[in-house]
Amino acid sequence: MSQLKQKIITVLTIGYTFIGYGQYKISGKIVDDTHGELLSNVVITDLNSNNEILSNPDGSFEISAKGLYAFKKLGYLKKIIEIKNEDYLIVQLSIDPSQLNEVIINVNQLPKPLKESSNTISILSKKDIDRGNTINIASILNRAPGVFMQSGALNTNRITIRGVGARNLFGTAKIRAYFKDIPLTSGSGGTTIEDFELASISRFEITKGASSIYGAGLGGTIQLTPQSTYYNQNSVNSEFVFGSFGLAKGLISMNHGTTKNSFKAVFSNTHSDGYRDNNQYDRQTLTFSSNHYLGENDELSVLASYVDLNAFIPSSLSEDNYLNDPTSAAFTWGRSKGFEDAQRGILGVSWNHKYQNGLKQITSVFTSFREGYEPRPFNILDESTFAIGIRSRLLGSFKLFEKHLEWTIGGELFRDRYASGTFVNLYRDFPEGHGSVQGNRLSDFKEKRSYSNIFFETNYELTTNTTVSAGLNINHTSYDLEDRFPVSTDNPDQSGIFRFDGIISPKFGVSQVLSSNISIYTNVSHGFSPITLEETLLPDGQINTGLKPETGWNYEVGTRGLMLNNKLQFNLAIYRLNIKNLLVSRRTSEDQFIGINAGETQHDGLELELHYKWLSNTAISISSFVNYTLNDYKFKAFIDGDDNFSGNDLTGVPSEVFNTGIDFISSFGIYANLNFQYVGSMPITDSNSLYSDNYRLTNTKFGYKLDLSEKFNLNLYYGLNNLFDEKYASQILINTSGFGGSAPRYYYPGNPINQYGGIHINYEF
């Protein structure tokens, strides 16, 4: 009887076990952690039984046993997860930047492999960001061919893409930038991205040339992708960096994730005394993001950023001071202790809804503000900006004549209100060292600026290996200016309305896959750059309604792919960009400029990217990169008054830029990199009577990563910039003039040899 009872118990136990396993099910979805795109055909391996399943076309999956699982898809890093008692699981996969052809891009349409794109796109990954000291964004962007960022100070920068924006005297203009879906470009076309904390960014995606999706960006578009929040993970990261010129930076980030909600916050505090006089820099940033899974078809994300900046301005130097006293500030800027005090915030909420397979909608509502106070020697500027907007697009795909077609249609509406006033700076009436003192008001303006984009783009799989794309953008831009300063003989009323005619910008492209590893592409696109309100103001205070925006056509052909047993990745592009209605800033006094349409430019160029894996095994990885930009930019027709500069080199753009580097990573924690950059000479004046010197910079960084436990990691590093102490100008102010008998101030001195070190701690709990 006892044996029978024992058998019955055994049978019942086994039965209940099978029933339990049969009833135990975990479902979930797999997403790209950069774009949130659902990933199909992901190989899911049960590491206990080695059984494999694939995720469904909508990224969903279902398993029936707890345990250790591996998730793997071509173009993504493998991820291993221990699955316990979750009721629903969201698995996030990270793009593997070494898989060039399979890297997923997102040109605000359906994400797709880079090899299928007809645009020239450079991707700067987290690896590129971490090569340096994560303080200055210029060293990162300058690794992308065709992109050149000059940096006179941490808060004084100018970015150009294919030469567009080089003639902007202060700051960056004529390119567009987005932080996820939130525009970083103001209503007058100015763009500032250098204030963002680099630790909050996972990668930069730079689309070169005009784009039907983005609208008013003749040079191109820079997308900043924030660091993802992670579901089912709780972690804390802290970092401290110290270095030359009083550099001190502290950072802490936290991630809290459940099965359906995730939150990330990053706070940083950066201080630098600077290499030059009147060069102190202080910045605090806070970045917050969250993702919320609302169901199988809906996801909500929130993104917020706040920056508090106080940075002194040394300004540019004459040639004599640049060569003999580079640490000095410009005399008037040092005497007035000129500085920039600014607070800036952005907030965006995005809703991602899938209607059905092959049809979804992404809508983002955003707002931003900026408060700025800037004492300059010639006046004191007090300004504030408040913006609000919405961007929505419908993305779909279906079969047409048995071939795959993807399409995007959408719109963007953006409005900002800009209030500004200037005041007399009385610093000369006070003892030296006192600094700026605000006097009587000189101006009082209020601007209402708005633009709208309606866009459409489609990609059609003409054959198995041929994809054609076509797009269209319609843009409307307007400015309303209210002059609130009392009218007098010396102060005419500058109020007025400026309306651009609607601008239609088409695009057409073809991508041909020659083999599984190599593709070629070509495209023709039209773009334009809006006129800033400052450029429309005439000396008598009236608005110049006869000005026209710069417009241009971009023609390019390129190839990308893998060679030599997939060890060599390459991307080569050759292009011509023709721009007409060239806007020129003509100086009318020491602190006043007006805009004129003065001609046409022709931008011919070559861009080359190479990445090579010398050695890659479980113990050691050695890889290198080479990026090269060749610029042949000319004034095709440029007549400014009595001066004819036609045929001259375009001002403010180097003749060539060469970057190379080597990276070493070991399984025992030691890593190192060495980077070299050569920048060719660039014309400083439109007459080409003066050129800057070419220069060479060498930077290195090495460190040690240590896993103290499964959840506690340590990273120690040390770096040297400008290893050979090269003397160079890190930014050039073109076409400047001397006033009152002083020499023109063209040069911003670059930093000499400098060092930094840091410690990074990560803890998961």
PDB file of C-alpha atoms in Angstrom, residues 585-758:
ATOM      1  CA  SER A 585      26.701  90.501 -42.937  1.00  0.00           C
ATOM      2  CA  ARG A 586      28.061  93.962 -43.667  1.00  0.00           C
ATOM      3  CA  ARG A 587      29.475  95.818 -40.669  1.00  0.00           C
ATOM      4  CA  THR A 588      28.159  99.405 -40.426  1.00  0.00           C
ATOM      5  CA  SER A 589      29.714 100.202 -37.028  1.00  0.00           C
ATOM      6  CA  GLU A 590      31.559  98.453 -34.224  1.00  0.00           C
ATOM      7  CA  ASP A 591      28.447  96.708 -32.961  1.00  0.00           C
ATOM      8  CA  GLN A 592      26.035  96.792 -35.902  1.00  0.00           C
ATOM      9  CA  PHE A 593      25.620  94.580 -38.975  1.00  0.00           C
ATOM     10  CA  ILE A 594      23.090  94.473 -41.779  1.00  0.00           C
ATOM     11  CA  GLY A 595      22.336  91.686 -44.205  1.00  0.00           C
ATOM     12  CA  ILE A 596      22.560  91.894 -47.984  1.00  0.00           C
ATOM     13  CA  ASN A 597      22.088  89.370 -50.801  1.00  0.00           C
ATOM     14  CA  ALA A 598      25.459  89.447 -52.531  1.00  0.00           C
ATOM     15  CA  GLY A 599      25.841  86.471 -54.830  1.00  0.00           C
ATOM     16  CA  GLU A 600      26.290  82.712 -55.134  1.00  0.00           C
ATOM     17  CA  THR A 601      28.653  80.067 -53.793  1.00  0.00           C
ATOM     18  CA  GLN A 602      29.625  76.645 -55.078  1.00  0.00           C
ATOM     19  CA  HIS A 603      30.574  73.955 -52.570  1.00  0.00           C
ATOM     20  CA  ASP A 604      32.399  70.943 -54.041  1.00  0.00           C
ATOM     21  CA  GLY A 605      33.565  68.363 -51.563  1.00  0.00           C
ATOM     22  CA  LEU A 606      34.612  64.831 -50.717  1.00  0.00           C
ATOM     23  CA  GLU A 607      33.926  62.989 -47.456  1.00  0.00           C
ATOM     24  CA  LEU A 608      35.546  59.690 -46.481  1.00  0.00           C
ATOM     25  CA  GLU A 609      35.083  57.470 -43.428  1.00  0.00           C
ATOM     26  CA  LEU A 610      37.106  54.295 -42.782  1.00  0.00           C
ATOM     27  CA  HIS A 611      36.952  51.952 -39.800  1.00  0.00           C
ATOM     28  CA  TYR A 612      39.214  48.915 -39.582  1.00  0.00           C
ATOM     29  CA  LYS A 613      39.326  46.036 -37.060  1.00  0.00           C
ATOM     30  CA  TRP A 614      42.940  44.948 -36.712  1.00  0.00           C
ATOM     31  CA  LEU A 615      42.286  42.408 -34.000  1.00  0.00           C
ATOM     32  CA  SER A 616      39.105  41.237 -32.337  1.00  0.00           C
ATOM     33  CA  ASN A 617      38.888  38.266 -29.956  1.00  0.00           C
ATOM     34  CA  THR A 618      37.745  37.555 -26.422  1.00  0.00           C
ATOM     35  CA  ALA A 619      40.948  39.009 -24.940  1.00  0.00           C
ATOM     36  CA  ILE A 620      41.895  42.052 -27.054  1.00  0.00           C
ATOM     37  CA  SER A 621      40.263  44.401 -29.554  1.00  0.00           C
ATOM     38  CA  ILE A 622      42.307  46.823 -31.659  1.00  0.00           C
ATOM     39  CA  SER A 623      40.586  49.077 -34.186  1.00  0.00           C
ATOM     40  CA  SER A 624      41.314  52.316 -35.999  1.00  0.00           C
ATOM     41  CA  PHE A 625      39.474  54.988 -37.951  1.00  0.00           C
ATOM     42  CA  VAL A 626      40.276  57.559 -40.634  1.00  0.00           C
ATOM     43  CA  ASN A 627      38.004  60.468 -41.554  1.00  0.00           C
ATOM     44  CA  TYR A 628      38.887  62.902 -44.316  1.00  0.00           C
ATOM     45  CA  THR A 629      37.141  66.008 -45.639  1.00  0.00           C
ATOM     46  CA  LEU A 630      38.246  67.853 -48.788  1.00  0.00           C
ATOM     47  CA  ASN A 631      36.624  71.254 -49.320  1.00  0.00           C
ATOM     48  CA  ASP A 632      36.726  73.249 -52.544  1.00  0.00           C
ATOM     49  CA  TYR A 633      34.301  76.086 -51.814  1.00  0.00           C
ATOM     50  CA  LYS A 634      34.216  79.172 -54.023  1.00  0.00           C
ATOM     51  CA  PHE A 635      32.342  82.441 -54.372  1.00  0.00           C
ATOM     52  CA  LYS A 636      30.753  81.751 -57.724  1.00  0.00           C
ATOM     53  CA  ALA A 637      29.492  85.312 -57.956  1.00  0.00           C
ATOM     54  CA  PHE A 638      30.067  87.760 -55.117  1.00  0.00           C
ATOM     55  CA  ILE A 639      29.957  91.518 -55.558  1.00  0.00           C
ATOM     56  CA  ASP A 640      29.863  93.614 -52.387  1.00  0.00           C
ATOM     57  CA  GLY A 641      29.732  97.311 -53.248  1.00  0.00           C
ATOM     58  CA  ASP A 642      32.815  98.136 -55.316  1.00  0.00           C
ATOM     59  CA  ASP A 643      34.507  94.826 -54.429  1.00  0.00           C
ATOM     60  CA  ASN A 644      34.267  91.789 -56.686  1.00  0.00           C
ATOM     61  CA  PHE A 645      35.228  88.596 -54.838  1.00  0.00           C
ATOM     62  CA  SER A 646      33.964  86.171 -57.489  1.00  0.00           C
ATOM     63  CA  GLY A 647      36.225  83.135 -57.779  1.00  0.00           C
ATOM     64  CA  ASN A 648      37.723  83.559 -54.295  1.00  0.00           C
ATOM     65  CA  ASP A 649      37.746  80.825 -51.647  1.00  0.00           C
ATOM     66  CA  LEU A 650      34.752  80.812 -49.276  1.00  0.00           C
ATOM     67  CA  THR A 651      35.654  82.516 -46.007  1.00  0.00           C
ATOM     68  CA  GLY A 652      35.893  80.637 -42.702  1.00  0.00           C
ATOM     69  CA  VAL A 653      36.150  77.052 -43.998  1.00  0.00           C
ATOM     70  CA  PRO A 654      39.365  74.947 -43.882  1.00  0.00           C
ATOM     71  CA  SER A 655      40.692  73.508 -47.121  1.00  0.00           C
ATOM     72  CA  GLU A 656      40.771  70.006 -45.612  1.00  0.00           C
ATOM     73  CA  VAL A 657      40.325  68.167 -42.328  1.00  0.00           C
ATOM     74  CA  PHE A 658      41.964  64.836 -41.522  1.00  0.00           C
ATOM     75  CA  ASN A 659      41.201  62.714 -38.443  1.00  0.00           C
ATOM     76  CA  THR A 660      42.653  59.362 -37.470  1.00  0.00           C
ATOM     77  CA  GLY A 661      42.812  57.307 -34.309  1.00  0.00           C
ATOM     78  CA  ILE A 662      43.401  53.889 -32.823  1.00  0.00           C
ATOM     79  CA  ASP A 663      41.498  52.194 -30.003  1.00  0.00           C
ATOM     80  CA  PHE A 664      42.715  49.389 -27.731  1.00  0.00           C
ATOM     81  CA  ILE A 665      40.346  47.448 -25.458  1.00  0.00           C
ATOM     82  CA  SER A 666      41.224  44.389 -23.369  1.00  0.00           C
ATOM     83  CA  SER A 667      39.134  41.881 -21.450  1.00  0.00           C
ATOM     84  CA  PHE A 668      41.277  42.491 -18.365  1.00  0.00           C
ATOM     85  CA  GLY A 669      40.059  46.088 -18.097  1.00  0.00           C
ATOM     86  CA  ILE A 670      42.819  48.185 -19.677  1.00  0.00           C
ATOM     87  CA  TYR A 671      41.832  50.431 -22.590  1.00  0.00           C
ATOM     88  CA  ALA A 672      43.472  53.299 -24.489  1.00  0.00           C
ATOM     89  CA  ASN A 673      43.050  55.509 -27.544  1.00  0.00           C
ATOM     90  CA  LEU A 674      45.191  57.898 -29.557  1.00  0.00           C
ATOM     91  CA  ASN A 675      43.691  60.555 -31.857  1.00  0.00           C
ATOM     92  CA  PHE A 676      45.269  62.894 -34.401  1.00  0.00           C
ATOM     93  CA  GLN A 677      43.629  65.804 -36.246  1.00  0.00           C
ATOM     94  CA  TYR A 678      44.956  67.991 -39.038  1.00  0.00           C
ATOM     95  CA  VAL A 679      43.058  71.151 -40.017  1.00  0.00           C
ATOM     96  CA  GLY A 680      44.054  73.007 -43.174  1.00  0.00           C
ATOM     97  CA  SER A 681      44.310  76.753 -43.573  1.00  0.00           C
ATOM     98  CA  MET A 682      41.171  78.821 -44.050  1.00  0.00           C
ATOM     99  CA  PRO A 683      40.588  82.267 -45.580  1.00  0.00           C
ATOM    100  CA  ILE A 684      39.838  84.951 -43.008  1.00  0.00           C
ATOM    101  CA  THR A 685      38.842  87.748 -45.391  1.00  0.00           C
ATOM    102  CA  ASP A 686      36.640  87.700 -48.495  1.00  0.00           C
ATOM    103  CA  SER A 687      39.512  89.174 -50.499  1.00  0.00           C
ATOM    104  CA  ASN A 688      41.600  86.109 -49.517  1.00  0.00           C
ATOM    105  CA  SER A 689      44.398  88.465 -48.456  1.00  0.00           C
ATOM    106  CA  LEU A 690      44.710  86.660 -45.113  1.00  0.00           C
ATOM    107  CA  TYR A 691      44.581  82.942 -44.252  1.00  0.00           C
ATOM    108  CA  SER A 692      44.857  81.150 -40.926  1.00  0.00           C
ATOM    109  CA  ASP A 693      47.696  78.682 -40.369  1.00  0.00           C
ATOM    110  CA  ASN A 694      47.017  74.969 -40.583  1.00  0.00           C
ATOM    111  CA  TYR A 695      47.480  73.017 -37.347  1.00  0.00           C
ATOM    112  CA  ARG A 696      47.825  69.528 -35.903  1.00  0.00           C
ATOM    113  CA  LEU A 697      46.356  68.236 -32.639  1.00  0.00           C
ATOM    114  CA  THR A 698      47.125  64.953 -30.887  1.00  0.00           C
ATOM    115  CA  ASN A 699      45.028  63.651 -27.980  1.00  0.00           C
ATOM    116  CA  THR A 700      45.273  60.460 -25.945  1.00  0.00           C
ATOM    117  CA  LYS A 701      43.287  58.754 -23.207  1.00  0.00           C
ATOM    118  CA  PHE A 702      43.788  55.514 -21.291  1.00  0.00           C
ATOM    119  CA  GLY A 703      42.071  53.880 -18.367  1.00  0.00           C
ATOM    120  CA  TYR A 704      41.183  50.810 -16.378  1.00  0.00           C
ATOM    121  CA  LYS A 705      37.757  49.241 -15.864  1.00  0.00           C
ATOM    122  CA  LEU A 706      37.278  46.966 -12.875  1.00  0.00           C
ATOM    123  CA  ASP A 707      34.272  44.825 -11.948  1.00  0.00           C
ATOM    124  CA  LEU A 708      34.326  44.770  -8.158  1.00  0.00           C
ATOM    125  CA  SER A 709      31.219  42.568  -8.179  1.00  0.00           C
ATOM    126  CA  GLU A 710      28.404  41.651 -10.537  1.00  0.00           C
ATOM    127  CA  LYS A 711      26.676  44.932  -9.752  1.00  0.00           C
ATOM    128  CA  PHE A 712      29.541  47.263  -8.831  1.00  0.00           C
ATOM    129  CA  ASN A 713      31.840  48.627 -11.575  1.00  0.00           C
ATOM    130  CA  LEU A 714      34.705  51.096 -11.479  1.00  0.00           C
ATOM    131  CA  ASN A 715      36.348  53.057 -14.325  1.00  0.00           C
ATOM    132  CA  LEU A 716      39.546  55.110 -13.821  1.00  0.00           C
ATOM    133  CA  TYR A 717      40.975  57.182 -16.692  1.00  0.00           C
ATOM    134  CA  TYR A 718      43.546  59.853 -17.590  1.00  0.00           C
ATOM    135  CA  GLY A 719      43.937  61.930 -20.737  1.00  0.00           C
ATOM    136  CA  LEU A 720      46.146  64.486 -22.461  1.00  0.00           C
ATOM    137  CA  ASN A 721      44.931  66.965 -25.079  1.00  0.00           C
ATOM    138  CA  ASN A 722      47.217  68.795 -27.529  1.00  0.00           C
ATOM    139  CA  LEU A 723      50.000  66.417 -26.603  1.00  0.00           C
ATOM    140  CA  PHE A 724      52.687  68.290 -28.556  1.00  0.00           C
ATOM    141  CA  ASP A 725      51.594  71.758 -27.388  1.00  0.00           C
ATOM    142  CA  GLU A 726      50.610  73.056 -30.838  1.00  0.00           C
ATOM    143  CA  LYS A 727      49.890  76.781 -31.102  1.00  0.00           C
ATOM    144  CA  TYR A 728      46.700  77.273 -33.102  1.00  0.00           C
ATOM    145  CA  ALA A 729      43.551  79.347 -33.484  1.00  0.00           C
ATOM    146  CA  SER A 730      40.545  77.325 -32.319  1.00  0.00           C
ATOM    147  CA  GLN A 731      38.104  79.797 -33.876  1.00  0.00           C
ATOM    148  CA  ILE A 732      38.371  82.546 -36.490  1.00  0.00           C
ATOM    149  CA  LEU A 733      36.258  85.704 -36.646  1.00  0.00           C
ATOM    150  CA  ILE A 734      36.057  86.523 -40.345  1.00  0.00           C
ATOM    151  CA  ASN A 735      36.082  89.939 -42.027  1.00  0.00           C
ATOM    152  CA  THR A 736      36.473  91.867 -38.800  1.00  0.00           C
ATOM    153  CA  SER A 737      37.659  95.469 -38.770  1.00  0.00           C
ATOM    154  CA  GLY A 738      39.638  97.543 -36.333  1.00  0.00           C
ATOM    155  CA  PHE A 739      38.034 100.658 -34.823  1.00  0.00           C
ATOM    156  CA  GLY A 740      39.648 103.643 -33.172  1.00  0.00           C
ATOM    157  CA  GLY A 741      43.075 102.750 -34.521  1.00  0.00           C
ATOM    158  CA  SER A 742      43.065  99.241 -33.040  1.00  0.00           C
ATOM    159  CA  ALA A 743      44.088  96.172 -35.044  1.00  0.00           C
ATOM    160  CA  PRO A 744      41.415  93.731 -36.278  1.00  0.00           C
ATOM    161  CA  ARG A 745      40.693  90.897 -33.821  1.00  0.00           C
ATOM    162  CA  TYR A 746      40.493  87.682 -35.858  1.00  0.00           C
ATOM    163  CA  TYR A 747      41.828  84.972 -33.526  1.00  0.00           C
ATOM    164  CA  TYR A 748      40.626  82.843 -30.615  1.00  0.00           C
ATOM    165  CA  PRO A 749      43.688  81.043 -29.164  1.00  0.00           C
ATOM    166  CA  GLY A 750      43.322  77.284 -28.698  1.00  0.00           C
ATOM    167  CA  ASN A 751      44.268  75.593 -25.444  1.00  0.00           C
ATOM    168  CA  PRO A 752      47.906  74.477 -25.057  1.00  0.00           C
ATOM    169  CA  ILE A 753      48.753  71.017 -23.720  1.00  0.00           C
ATOM    170  CA  ASN A 754      46.283  70.124 -20.973  1.00  0.00           C
ATOM    171  CA  GLN A 755      45.358  67.076 -18.935  1.00  0.00           C
ATOM    172  CA  TYR A 756      42.385  65.559 -17.193  1.00  0.00           C
ATOM    173  CA  GLY A 757      41.535  62.523 -15.104  1.00  0.00           C
ATOM    174  CA  GLY A 758      38.406  60.959 -13.757  1.00  0.00           C
TER     175      GLY A 758
END
